[in-house]
């Protein structure tokens, strides 16, 4: 009795075991592809999050060009009442700011209240003015346009 049931059961199991086996070999391949896509996607998004973080901070803080030992910043006082750039970074020493006001803009000036000599007169549209001053003490110096007090920026010396 036990001998008869054994051979009867094996042929029945063999065909059914073979068919799912073929399907299973295909699935690991697609799973591997999907995992690869996910891993690549995570890797790319990881790099992507680093890349956008760099340019904004680099663009937000301007470093000067050096002319005859003077640190020079070209700053625009825009028609939308902003300084561009509004964040400047310098080393202690002589600093020059060239303020340009484009045609069609309201007039602006560039004033660092803490540094008496860091002050242009009012600069009208289509003209520019330069001011040169020295800051030896590291720190964060606010600057503004006295005509538009909401128009301001920061010069970091360090
Ligand atoms: Cu202004």
Short mmCIF file of C-alpha atoms and ligand atoms in Angstrom, two decimals:
data_model
loop_
_atom_site.label_atom_id
_atom_site.label_comp_id
_atom_site.label_asym_id
_atom_site.label_seq_id
_atom_site.Cartn_x
_atom_site.Cartn_y
_atom_site.Cartn_z
CA UNK A 1 0.00 0.00 0.00
CA UNK A 2 2.75 2.40 0.92
CA UNK A 3 4.74 1.44 -2.21
CA UNK A 4 1.75 2.22 -4.48
CA UNK A 5 1.05 5.67 -3.02
CA UNK A 6 4.69 6.76 -3.32
CA UNK A 7 5.11 6.45 -7.13
CA UNK A 8 1.60 7.86 -7.69
CA UNK A 9 2.42 11.02 -5.70
CA UNK A 10 5.82 11.74 -7.32
CA UNK A 11 4.64 12.10 -10.96
CA UNK A 12 1.92 14.44 -9.79
CA UNK A 13 4.37 16.70 -7.94
CA UNK A 14 7.05 16.78 -10.61
CA UNK A 15 5.15 18.70 -13.35
CA UNK A 16 3.63 21.20 -10.94
CA UNK A 17 7.03 21.85 -9.35
CA UNK A 18 8.62 22.46 -12.75
CA UNK A 19 6.24 25.19 -13.97
CA UNK A 20 6.52 27.50 -10.96
CA UNK A 21 10.29 26.96 -11.14
CA UNK A 22 10.47 28.61 -14.58
CA UNK A 23 8.38 31.53 -13.43
CA UNK A 24 10.57 31.95 -10.34
CA UNK A 25 13.75 32.19 -12.45
CA UNK A 26 12.26 35.15 -14.33
CA UNK A 27 11.15 37.05 -11.24
CA UNK A 28 14.55 37.38 -9.51
CA UNK A 29 15.79 39.06 -12.69
CA UNK A 30 13.10 41.72 -12.66
CA UNK A 31 13.52 42.17 -8.93
CA UNK A 32 17.23 42.69 -9.41
CA UNK A 33 16.50 45.28 -12.11
CA UNK A 34 14.01 47.04 -9.87
CA UNK A 35 16.50 47.03 -6.98
CA UNK A 36 19.19 48.38 -9.28
CA UNK A 37 16.87 51.19 -10.39
CA UNK A 38 15.99 51.99 -6.78
CA UNK A 39 19.66 51.97 -5.71
CA UNK A 40 20.63 54.13 -8.68
CA UNK A 41 17.75 56.47 -7.96
CA UNK A 42 18.78 56.82 -4.34
CA UNK A 43 22.37 57.35 -5.36
CA UNK A 44 21.42 60.02 -7.89
CA UNK A 45 19.06 61.78 -5.51
CA UNK A 46 21.81 61.71 -2.89
CA UNK A 47 24.22 63.40 -5.28
CA UNK A 48 21.44 65.72 -6.43
CA UNK A 49 20.75 66.97 -2.95
CA UNK A 50 24.45 67.79 -2.52
CA UNK A 51 24.74 69.61 -5.83
CA UNK A 52 21.91 72.13 -5.31
CA UNK A 53 23.22 72.85 -1.80
CA UNK A 54 26.59 74.00 -3.17
CA UNK A 55 25.73 76.62 -5.83
CA UNK A 56 23.16 78.57 -3.76
CA UNK A 57 25.58 79.10 -0.87
CA UNK A 58 28.41 79.91 -3.28
CA UNK A 59 26.21 82.35 -5.20
CA UNK A 60 24.78 83.86 -2.02
CA UNK A 61 28.14 85.00 -0.69
CA UNK A 62 30.34 87.01 -3.02
CA UNK A 63 34.11 87.11 -2.71
CA UNK A 64 36.06 90.11 -3.99
CA UNK A 65 38.40 90.52 -6.91
CA UNK A 66 41.77 91.93 -5.89
CA UNK A 67 42.96 95.16 -7.56
CA UNK A 68 46.30 96.56 -6.32
CA UNK A 69 45.83 94.89 -2.97
CA UNK A 70 42.29 96.24 -2.55
CA UNK A 71 39.37 93.84 -2.24
CA UNK A 72 36.80 95.02 -4.76
CA UNK A 73 33.10 94.18 -4.85
CA UNK A 74 30.79 95.10 -7.72
CA UNK A 75 27.37 95.58 -6.17
CA UNK A 76 24.19 96.47 -8.03
CA UNK A 77 21.37 98.36 -6.38
CA UNK A 78 18.45 96.93 -8.29
CA UNK A 79 15.15 98.39 -9.41
CA UNK A 80 13.46 95.87 -7.10
CA UNK A 81 15.18 97.55 -4.15
CA UNK A 82 17.77 94.88 -3.42
CA UNK A 83 21.55 94.70 -3.28
CA UNK A 84 22.96 92.12 -5.65
CA UNK A 85 24.92 90.41 -4.23
CA UNK A 86 23.64 91.09 -0.73
CA UNK A 87 26.18 88.90 1.08
CA UNK A 88 29.85 89.82 0.78
CA UNK A 89 32.81 88.06 2.34
CA UNK A 90 36.20 89.72 2.73
CA UNK A 91 39.41 89.48 4.74
CA UNK A 92 40.49 92.25 7.08
CA UNK A 93 42.00 95.11 5.10
CA UNK A 94 41.14 97.58 2.38
CA UNK A 95 37.77 97.09 0.70
CA UNK A 96 36.18 98.92 -2.23
CA UNK A 97 32.53 98.75 -3.20
CA UNK A 98 31.52 99.81 -6.71
CA UNK A 99 27.80 100.52 -6.49
CA UNK A 100 25.96 100.56 -9.79
CA UNK A 101 22.34 101.57 -10.17
CA UNK A 102 20.77 100.47 -13.46
CA UNK A 103 18.66 102.74 -15.63
CA UNK A 104 15.03 102.80 -14.54
CA UNK A 105 15.81 102.12 -10.89
CA UNK A 106 15.19 104.31 -7.90
CA UNK A 107 18.41 105.92 -6.60
CA UNK A 108 20.38 104.03 -3.96
CA UNK A 109 23.37 104.42 -1.71
CA UNK A 110 25.64 101.96 0.09
CA UNK A 111 26.16 102.62 3.79
CA UNK A 112 27.78 100.56 6.56
CA UNK A 113 26.59 102.38 9.70
CA UNK A 114 29.42 100.94 11.81
CA UNK A 115 32.11 102.22 9.43
CA UNK A 116 31.81 106.01 8.95
CA UNK A 117 33.92 106.11 5.77
CA UNK A 118 31.93 103.23 4.19
CA UNK A 119 29.29 105.46 2.64
CA UNK A 120 28.53 106.47 -0.93
CA UNK A 121 26.41 109.48 -1.72
CA UNK A 122 23.07 108.88 -3.41
CA UNK A 123 23.64 107.16 -6.71
CA UNK A 124 21.05 107.85 -9.37
CA UNK A 125 19.82 105.49 -12.08
CA UNK A 126 22.34 104.78 -14.81
CA UNK A 127 25.37 105.81 -12.74
CA UNK A 128 27.80 104.22 -10.33
CA UNK A 129 29.93 105.29 -7.38
CA UNK A 130 32.84 103.75 -5.53
CA UNK A 131 33.74 103.92 -1.87
CA UNK A 132 36.94 102.58 -0.30
CA UNK A 133 37.34 101.84 3.38
CA UNK A 134 39.34 99.67 5.74
CA UNK A 135 38.03 97.08 8.17
CA UNK A 136 40.63 95.44 10.41
CA UNK A 137 38.31 93.89 12.95
CA UNK A 138 36.72 90.57 11.91
CA UNK A 139 32.98 90.52 12.25
CA UNK A 140 29.63 90.80 10.54
CA UNK A 141 28.85 94.28 9.21
CA UNK A 142 25.36 95.19 8.02
CA UNK A 143 25.02 97.56 5.09
CA UNK A 144 21.94 99.27 3.77
CA UNK A 145 20.50 101.87 1.48
CA UNK A 146 19.39 104.73 3.71
CA UNK A 147 16.67 105.71 1.22
CA UNK A 148 15.17 102.20 1.37
CA UNK A 149 15.91 100.83 4.86
CA UNK A 150 14.51 97.43 3.92
CA UNK A 151 17.24 97.19 1.29
CA UNK A 152 20.19 95.71 3.15
CA UNK A 153 22.94 93.11 3.16
CA UNK A 154 25.84 91.79 5.17
CA UNK A 155 29.59 92.11 4.77
CA UNK A 156 31.40 89.38 6.64
CA UNK A 157 35.03 90.08 7.48
CA UNK A 158 37.07 87.17 8.75
CU1 LIG B 1 17.82 102.41 -2.21
#
